[in-house]
mmCIF file of C-alpha atoms in Angstrom:
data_model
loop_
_atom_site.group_PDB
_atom_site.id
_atom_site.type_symbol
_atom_site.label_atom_id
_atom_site.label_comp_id
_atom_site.label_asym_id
_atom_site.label_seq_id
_atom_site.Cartn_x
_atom_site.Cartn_y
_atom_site.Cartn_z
ATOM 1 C CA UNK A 1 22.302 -31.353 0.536
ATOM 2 C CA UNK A 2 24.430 -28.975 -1.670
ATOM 3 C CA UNK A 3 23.190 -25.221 -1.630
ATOM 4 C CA UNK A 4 21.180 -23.464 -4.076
ATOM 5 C CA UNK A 5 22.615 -20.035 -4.775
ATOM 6 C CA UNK A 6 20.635 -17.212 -6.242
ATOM 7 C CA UNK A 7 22.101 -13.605 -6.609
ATOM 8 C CA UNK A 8 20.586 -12.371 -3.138
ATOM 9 C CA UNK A 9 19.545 -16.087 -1.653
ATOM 10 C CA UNK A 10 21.119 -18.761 -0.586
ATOM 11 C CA UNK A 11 19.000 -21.944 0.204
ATOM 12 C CA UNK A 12 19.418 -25.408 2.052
ATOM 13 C CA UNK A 13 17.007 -27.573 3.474
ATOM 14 C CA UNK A 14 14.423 -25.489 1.985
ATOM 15 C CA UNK A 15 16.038 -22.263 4.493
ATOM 16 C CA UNK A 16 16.421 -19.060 2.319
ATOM 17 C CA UNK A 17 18.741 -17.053 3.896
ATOM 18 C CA UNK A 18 20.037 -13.046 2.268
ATOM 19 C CA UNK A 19 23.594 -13.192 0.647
ATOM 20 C CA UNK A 20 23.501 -9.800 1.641
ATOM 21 C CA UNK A 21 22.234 -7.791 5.040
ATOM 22 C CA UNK A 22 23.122 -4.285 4.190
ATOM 23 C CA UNK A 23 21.168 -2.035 2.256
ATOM 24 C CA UNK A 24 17.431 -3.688 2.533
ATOM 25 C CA UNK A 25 14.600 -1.782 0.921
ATOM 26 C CA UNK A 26 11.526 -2.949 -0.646
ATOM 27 C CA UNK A 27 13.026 -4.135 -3.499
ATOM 28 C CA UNK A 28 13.258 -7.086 -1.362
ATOM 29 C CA UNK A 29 10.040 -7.918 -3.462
ATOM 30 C CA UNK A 30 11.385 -8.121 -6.618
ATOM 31 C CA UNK A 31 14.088 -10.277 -5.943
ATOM 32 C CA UNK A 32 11.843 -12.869 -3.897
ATOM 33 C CA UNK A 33 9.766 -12.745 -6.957
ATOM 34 C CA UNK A 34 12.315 -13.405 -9.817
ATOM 35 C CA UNK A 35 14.500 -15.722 -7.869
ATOM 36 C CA UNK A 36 12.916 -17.422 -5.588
ATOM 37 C CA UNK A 37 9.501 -17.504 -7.370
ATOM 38 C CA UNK A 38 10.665 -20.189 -10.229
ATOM 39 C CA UNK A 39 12.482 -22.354 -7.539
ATOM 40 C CA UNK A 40 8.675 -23.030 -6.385
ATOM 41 C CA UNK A 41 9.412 -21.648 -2.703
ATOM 42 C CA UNK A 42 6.929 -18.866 -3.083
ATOM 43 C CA UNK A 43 3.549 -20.589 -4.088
ATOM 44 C CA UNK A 44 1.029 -17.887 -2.388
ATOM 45 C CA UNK A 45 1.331 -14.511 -0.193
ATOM 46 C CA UNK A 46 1.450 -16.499 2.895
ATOM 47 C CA UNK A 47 5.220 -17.784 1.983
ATOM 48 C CA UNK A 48 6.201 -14.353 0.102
ATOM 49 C CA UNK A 49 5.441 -12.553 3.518
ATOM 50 C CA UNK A 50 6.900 -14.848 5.403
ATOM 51 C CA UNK A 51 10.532 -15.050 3.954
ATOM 52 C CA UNK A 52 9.989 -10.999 3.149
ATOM 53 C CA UNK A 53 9.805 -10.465 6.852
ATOM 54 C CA UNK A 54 12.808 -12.978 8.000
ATOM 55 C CA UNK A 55 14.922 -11.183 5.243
ATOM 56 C CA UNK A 56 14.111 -7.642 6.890
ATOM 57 C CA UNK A 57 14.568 -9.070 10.434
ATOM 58 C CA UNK A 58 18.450 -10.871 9.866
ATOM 59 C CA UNK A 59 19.529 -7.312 8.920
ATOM 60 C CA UNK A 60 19.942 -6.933 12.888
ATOM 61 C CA UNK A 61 19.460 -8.211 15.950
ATOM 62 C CA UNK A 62 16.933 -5.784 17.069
ATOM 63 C CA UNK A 63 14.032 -6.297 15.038
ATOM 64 C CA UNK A 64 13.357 -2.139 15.829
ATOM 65 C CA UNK A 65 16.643 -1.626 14.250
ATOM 66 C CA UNK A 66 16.445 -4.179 11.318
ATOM 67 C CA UNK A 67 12.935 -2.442 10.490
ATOM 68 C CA UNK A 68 14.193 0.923 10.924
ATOM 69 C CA UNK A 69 16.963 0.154 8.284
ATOM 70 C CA UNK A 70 14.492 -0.967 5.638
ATOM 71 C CA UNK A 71 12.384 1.992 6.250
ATOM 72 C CA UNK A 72 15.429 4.000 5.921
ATOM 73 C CA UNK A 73 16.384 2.952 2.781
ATOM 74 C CA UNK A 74 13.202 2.277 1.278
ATOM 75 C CA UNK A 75 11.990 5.874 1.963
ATOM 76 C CA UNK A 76 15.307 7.426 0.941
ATOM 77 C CA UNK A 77 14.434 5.954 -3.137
ATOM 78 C CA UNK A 78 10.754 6.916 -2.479
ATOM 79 C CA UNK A 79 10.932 10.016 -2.167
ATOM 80 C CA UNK A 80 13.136 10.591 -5.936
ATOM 81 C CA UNK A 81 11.108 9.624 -8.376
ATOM 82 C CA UNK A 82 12.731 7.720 -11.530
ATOM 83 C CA UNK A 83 10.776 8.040 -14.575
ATOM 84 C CA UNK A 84 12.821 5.272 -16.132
ATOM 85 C CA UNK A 85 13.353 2.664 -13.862
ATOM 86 C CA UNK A 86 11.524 -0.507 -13.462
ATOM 87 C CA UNK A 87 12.191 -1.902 -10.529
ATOM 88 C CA UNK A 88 9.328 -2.172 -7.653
ATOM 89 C CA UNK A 89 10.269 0.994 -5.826
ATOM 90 C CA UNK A 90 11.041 3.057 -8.382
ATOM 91 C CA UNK A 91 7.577 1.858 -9.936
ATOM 92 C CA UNK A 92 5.583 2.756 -6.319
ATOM 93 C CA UNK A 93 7.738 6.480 -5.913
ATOM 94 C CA UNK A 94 5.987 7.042 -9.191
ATOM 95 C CA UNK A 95 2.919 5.661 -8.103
ATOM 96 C CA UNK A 96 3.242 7.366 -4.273
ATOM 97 C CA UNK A 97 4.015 10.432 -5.794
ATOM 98 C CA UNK A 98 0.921 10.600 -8.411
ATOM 99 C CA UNK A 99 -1.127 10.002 -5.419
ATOM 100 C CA UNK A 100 0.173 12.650 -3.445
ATOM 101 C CA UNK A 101 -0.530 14.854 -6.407
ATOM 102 C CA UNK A 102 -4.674 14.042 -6.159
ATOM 103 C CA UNK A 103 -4.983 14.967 -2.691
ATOM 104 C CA UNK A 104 -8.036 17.070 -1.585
ATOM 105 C CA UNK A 105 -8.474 18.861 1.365
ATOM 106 C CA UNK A 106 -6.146 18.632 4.514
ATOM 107 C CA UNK A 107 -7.221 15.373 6.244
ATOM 108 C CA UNK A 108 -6.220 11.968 4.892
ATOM 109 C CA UNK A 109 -7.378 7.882 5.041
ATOM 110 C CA UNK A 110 -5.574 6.002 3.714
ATOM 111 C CA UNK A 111 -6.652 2.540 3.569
ATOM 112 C CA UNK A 112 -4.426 -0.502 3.138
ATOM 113 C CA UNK A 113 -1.135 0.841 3.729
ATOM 114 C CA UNK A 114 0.964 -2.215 4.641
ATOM 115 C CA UNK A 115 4.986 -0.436 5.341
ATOM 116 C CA UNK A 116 2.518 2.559 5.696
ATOM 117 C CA UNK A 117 5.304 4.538 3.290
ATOM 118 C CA UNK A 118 2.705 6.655 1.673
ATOM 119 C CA UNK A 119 1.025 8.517 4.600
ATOM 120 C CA UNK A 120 4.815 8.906 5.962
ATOM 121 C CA UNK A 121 5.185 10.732 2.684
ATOM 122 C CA UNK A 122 1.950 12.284 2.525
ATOM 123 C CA UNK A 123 2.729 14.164 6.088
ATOM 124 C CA UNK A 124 6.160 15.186 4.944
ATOM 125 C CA UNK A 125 5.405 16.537 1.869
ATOM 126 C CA UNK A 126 2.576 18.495 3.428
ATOM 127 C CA UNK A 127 3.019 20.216 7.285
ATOM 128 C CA UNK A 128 -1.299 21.018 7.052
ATOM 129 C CA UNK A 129 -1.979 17.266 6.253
ATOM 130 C CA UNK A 130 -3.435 15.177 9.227
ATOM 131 C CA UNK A 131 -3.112 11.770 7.480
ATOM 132 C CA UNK A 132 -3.823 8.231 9.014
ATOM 133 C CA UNK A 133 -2.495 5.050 7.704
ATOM 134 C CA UNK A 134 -5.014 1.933 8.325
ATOM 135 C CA UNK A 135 -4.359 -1.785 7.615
ATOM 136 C CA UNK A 136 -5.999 -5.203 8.351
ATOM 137 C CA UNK A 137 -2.886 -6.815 9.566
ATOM 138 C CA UNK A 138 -2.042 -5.453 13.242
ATOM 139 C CA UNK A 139 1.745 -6.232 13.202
ATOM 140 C CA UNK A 140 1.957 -4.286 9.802
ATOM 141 C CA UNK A 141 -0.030 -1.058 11.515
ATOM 142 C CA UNK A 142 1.933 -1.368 14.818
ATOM 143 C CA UNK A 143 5.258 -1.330 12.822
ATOM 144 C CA UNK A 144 4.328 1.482 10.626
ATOM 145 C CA UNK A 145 3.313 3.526 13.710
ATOM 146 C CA UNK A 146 6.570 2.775 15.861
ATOM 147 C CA UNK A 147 8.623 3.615 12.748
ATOM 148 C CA UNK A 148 6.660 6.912 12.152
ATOM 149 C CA UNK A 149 7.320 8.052 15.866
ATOM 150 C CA UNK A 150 10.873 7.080 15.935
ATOM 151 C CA UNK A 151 11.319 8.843 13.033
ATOM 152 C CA UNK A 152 9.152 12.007 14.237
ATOM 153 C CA UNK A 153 6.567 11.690 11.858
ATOM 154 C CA UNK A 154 3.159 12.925 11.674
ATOM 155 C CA UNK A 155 1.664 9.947 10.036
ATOM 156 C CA UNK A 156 -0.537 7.878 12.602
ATOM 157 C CA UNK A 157 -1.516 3.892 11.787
ATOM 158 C CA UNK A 158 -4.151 1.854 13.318
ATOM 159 C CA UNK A 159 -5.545 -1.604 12.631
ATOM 160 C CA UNK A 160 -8.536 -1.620 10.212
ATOM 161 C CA UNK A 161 -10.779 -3.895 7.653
ATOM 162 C CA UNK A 162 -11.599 -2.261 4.937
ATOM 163 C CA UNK A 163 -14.774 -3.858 4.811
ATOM 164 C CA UNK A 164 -15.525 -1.828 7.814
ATOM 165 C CA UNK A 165 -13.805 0.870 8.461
ATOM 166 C CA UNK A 166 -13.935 1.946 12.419
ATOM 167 C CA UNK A 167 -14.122 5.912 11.188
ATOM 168 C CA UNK A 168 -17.143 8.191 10.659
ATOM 169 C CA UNK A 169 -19.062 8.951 7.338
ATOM 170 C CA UNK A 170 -16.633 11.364 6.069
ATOM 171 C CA UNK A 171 -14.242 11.632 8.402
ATOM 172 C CA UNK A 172 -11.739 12.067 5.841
ATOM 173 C CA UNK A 173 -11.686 15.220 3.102
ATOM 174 C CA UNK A 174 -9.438 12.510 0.753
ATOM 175 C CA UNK A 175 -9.699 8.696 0.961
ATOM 176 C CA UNK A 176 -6.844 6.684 -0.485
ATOM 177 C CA UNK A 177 -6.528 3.074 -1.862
ATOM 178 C CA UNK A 178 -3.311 2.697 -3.491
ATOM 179 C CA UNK A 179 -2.974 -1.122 -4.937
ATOM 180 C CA UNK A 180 -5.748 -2.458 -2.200
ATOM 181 C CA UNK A 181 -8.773 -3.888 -4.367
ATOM 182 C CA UNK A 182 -6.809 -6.601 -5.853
ATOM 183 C CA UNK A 183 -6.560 -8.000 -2.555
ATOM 184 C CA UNK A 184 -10.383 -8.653 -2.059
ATOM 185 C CA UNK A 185 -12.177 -11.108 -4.036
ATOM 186 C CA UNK A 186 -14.609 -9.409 -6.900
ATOM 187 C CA UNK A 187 -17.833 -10.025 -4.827
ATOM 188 C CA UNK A 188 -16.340 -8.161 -1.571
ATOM 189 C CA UNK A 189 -15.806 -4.625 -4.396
ATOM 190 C CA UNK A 190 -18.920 -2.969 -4.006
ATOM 191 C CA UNK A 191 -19.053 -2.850 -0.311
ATOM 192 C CA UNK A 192 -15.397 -1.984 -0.301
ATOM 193 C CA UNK A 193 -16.138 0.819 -2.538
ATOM 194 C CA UNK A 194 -19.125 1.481 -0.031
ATOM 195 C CA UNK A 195 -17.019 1.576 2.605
ATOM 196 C CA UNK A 196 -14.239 4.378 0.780
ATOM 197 C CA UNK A 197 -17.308 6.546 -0.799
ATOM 198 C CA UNK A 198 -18.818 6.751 3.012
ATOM 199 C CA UNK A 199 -15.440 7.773 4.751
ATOM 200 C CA UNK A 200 -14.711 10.038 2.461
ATOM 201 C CA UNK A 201 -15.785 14.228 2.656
ATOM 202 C CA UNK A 202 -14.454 15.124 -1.065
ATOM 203 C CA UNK A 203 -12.537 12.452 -2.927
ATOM 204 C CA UNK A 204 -11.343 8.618 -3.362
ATOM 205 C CA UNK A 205 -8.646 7.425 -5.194
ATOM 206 C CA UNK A 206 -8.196 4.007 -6.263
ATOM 207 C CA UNK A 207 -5.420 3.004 -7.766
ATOM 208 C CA UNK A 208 -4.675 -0.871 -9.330
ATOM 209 C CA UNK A 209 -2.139 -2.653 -11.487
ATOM 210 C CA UNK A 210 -3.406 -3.522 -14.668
ATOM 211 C CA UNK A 211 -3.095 -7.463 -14.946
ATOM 212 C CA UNK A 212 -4.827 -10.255 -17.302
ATOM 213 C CA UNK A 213 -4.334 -12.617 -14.865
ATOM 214 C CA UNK A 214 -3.926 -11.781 -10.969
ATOM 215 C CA UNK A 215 -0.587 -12.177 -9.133
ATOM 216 C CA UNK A 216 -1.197 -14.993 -6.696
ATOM 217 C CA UNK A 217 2.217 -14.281 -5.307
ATOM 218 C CA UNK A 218 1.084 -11.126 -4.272
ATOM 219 C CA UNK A 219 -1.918 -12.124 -3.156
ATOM 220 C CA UNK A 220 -4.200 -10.538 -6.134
ATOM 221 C CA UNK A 221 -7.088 -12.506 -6.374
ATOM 222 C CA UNK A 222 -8.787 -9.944 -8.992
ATOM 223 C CA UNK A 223 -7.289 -8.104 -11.842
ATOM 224 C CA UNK A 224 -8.748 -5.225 -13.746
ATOM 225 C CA UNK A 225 -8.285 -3.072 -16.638
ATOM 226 C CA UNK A 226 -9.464 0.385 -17.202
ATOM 227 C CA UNK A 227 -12.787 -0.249 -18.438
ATOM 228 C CA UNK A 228 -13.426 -2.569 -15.404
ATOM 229 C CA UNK A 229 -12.474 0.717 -13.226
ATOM 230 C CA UNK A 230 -14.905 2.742 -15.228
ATOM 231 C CA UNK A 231 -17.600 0.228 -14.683
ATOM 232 C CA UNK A 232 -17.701 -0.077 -10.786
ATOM 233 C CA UNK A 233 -17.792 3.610 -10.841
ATOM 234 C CA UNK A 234 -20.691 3.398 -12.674
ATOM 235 C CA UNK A 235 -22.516 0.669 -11.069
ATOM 236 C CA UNK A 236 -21.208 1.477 -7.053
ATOM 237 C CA UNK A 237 -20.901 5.015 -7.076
ATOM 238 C CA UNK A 238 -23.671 6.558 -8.540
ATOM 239 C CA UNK A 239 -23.658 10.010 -6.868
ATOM 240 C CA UNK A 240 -19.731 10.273 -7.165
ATOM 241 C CA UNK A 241 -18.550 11.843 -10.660
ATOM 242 C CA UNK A 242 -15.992 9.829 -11.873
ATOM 243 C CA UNK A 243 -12.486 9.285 -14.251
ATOM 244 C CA UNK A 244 -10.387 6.640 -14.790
ATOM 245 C CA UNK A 245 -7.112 7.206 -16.193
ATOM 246 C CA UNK A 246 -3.651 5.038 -16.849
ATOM 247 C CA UNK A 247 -0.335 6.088 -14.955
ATOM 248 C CA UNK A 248 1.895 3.190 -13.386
ATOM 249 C CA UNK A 249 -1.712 1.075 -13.573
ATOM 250 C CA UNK A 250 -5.218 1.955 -13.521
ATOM 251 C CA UNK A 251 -6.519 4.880 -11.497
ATOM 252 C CA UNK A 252 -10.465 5.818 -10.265
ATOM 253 C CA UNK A 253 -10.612 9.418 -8.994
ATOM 254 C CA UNK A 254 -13.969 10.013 -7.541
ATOM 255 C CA UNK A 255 -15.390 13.093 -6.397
ATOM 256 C CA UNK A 256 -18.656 13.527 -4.608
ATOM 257 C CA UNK A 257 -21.431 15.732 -6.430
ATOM 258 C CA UNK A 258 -23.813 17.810 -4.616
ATOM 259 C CA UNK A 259 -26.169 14.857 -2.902
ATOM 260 C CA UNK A 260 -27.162 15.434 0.075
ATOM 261 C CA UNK A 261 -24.279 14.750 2.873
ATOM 262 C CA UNK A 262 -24.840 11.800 4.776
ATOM 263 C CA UNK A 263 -25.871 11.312 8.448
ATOM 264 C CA UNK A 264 -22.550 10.831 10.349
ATOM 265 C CA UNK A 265 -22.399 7.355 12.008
ATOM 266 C CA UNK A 266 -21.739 6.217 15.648
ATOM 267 C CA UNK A 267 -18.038 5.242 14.490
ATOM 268 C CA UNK A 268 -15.123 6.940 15.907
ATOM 269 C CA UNK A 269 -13.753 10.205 13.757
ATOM 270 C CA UNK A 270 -11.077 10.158 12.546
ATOM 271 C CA UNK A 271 -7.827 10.559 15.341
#
């Protein structure tokens, strides 16, 4: 069977294989997207992670050292900011870098954090910030933890579910959710949002792309738009002021008022 040649792909026998092994970053995403995503070889999340991660890992024999390269490069882009690029990493330094800018206090959760890139910035931006990095997968935590320490980081990840997050009522002066709550289904929202408002001392923010339709190849199963935002503010947070705003997609910053603090939990605090 003849080979099917994309600009970063080449595939036979239904084997996608990188053109190219130097240079890996998360813009990885985009190109799975655009060129494999027509050719029908990237029908849900399951098959984007899986040809995302044997892309990363033919970079190098060492799967430590293929990782470390993508890290490398990824974080390198991160950390400029573009205001004019499009591209999926330019698009999340803007993003990362917005969310730096609505911290609160000097401890961190953030919730979700797949590579983990944003807590690694969050602690090198900031020498007072203790910031932990959570996510449901356990590979994705452990690798964002061994990377951190390699690299001398600050930034510590464990394993979590959002819907129940292994922490104490606010263990954390700022919660973050950067791009998480399109991943749940709509009837799993309010006790997410439960779950961020009770871990948090001071502040959540929430941050989602703005979609009509969700991106099943990024596993979205719920879009929103601002007025959505504003709503489960309303409805799910009702002793949290609230504001919604647009920047890179749709952002919920909520702070808490003056209601009366919470009992702490039996949970763990936060490491």
């Amino acid at each position: 069977m003849c080979a099917i040649e994309t600009a970063h792909f080449v595939i036979q026998n239904g084997r996608v294989q990188p053109r190219v092994l130097a240079g890996i970053s998360n813009e990885l995403a985009d190109h799975i997207a655009a060129e494999l995503g027509p050719l029908g070889l990237v029908p849900d999340q399951s098959a984007f992670e899986r040809i995302f991660v044997e892309t990363v890992l033919a970079g190098h024999p060492d799967p430590m050292q293929a990782w470390a390269s993508f890290y490398r490069n990824t974080l390198r882009r991160l950390r400029r900011p573009d205001r004019g690029a499009t591209d999926s990493v330019a698009t999340f330094a803007r993003i990362y870098a917005h969310a730096l800018s609505l911290i609160r206090g000097t401890t961190v959760l953030d919730v979700g954090s797949c590579f983990g890139f944003l807590p690694m910035l969050a602690a090198e931006k900031d020498p007072r910030l203790r910031v932990i990095g959570t996510d449901l997968v356990p590979a994705a935590a452990a690798v964002a933890g061994r990377i951190s320490r390699a690299r001398h980081g600050r930034a510590r990840f464990a394993a979590a579910d959002l819907l129940a997050l292994p922490v104490a009522s606010q263990a954390a002066d700022t919660v973050l959710a950067v791009h998480v709550l399109e991943h749940v289904p709509p009837e799993a929202s309010s006790p997410a949002l439960a779950q961020l408002c009770r871990a948090a001392r001071h502040r959540v923010v929430i941050a989602v792309p703005l979609e009509e339709v969700p991106d099943a190849t990024f596993g979205h199963v719920q879009s929103f738009d601002l007025r959505r935002l504003a709503r489960i503010a309303d409805t799910d947070a009702p002793r949290w002021s609230g504001a919604v705003h647009a920047a890179d997609g749709g952002w919920l910053v909520l702070d808490r008022t003056g209601a009366r603090r919470t009992a702490r939990s039996g949970r763990q605090p936060l490491a």
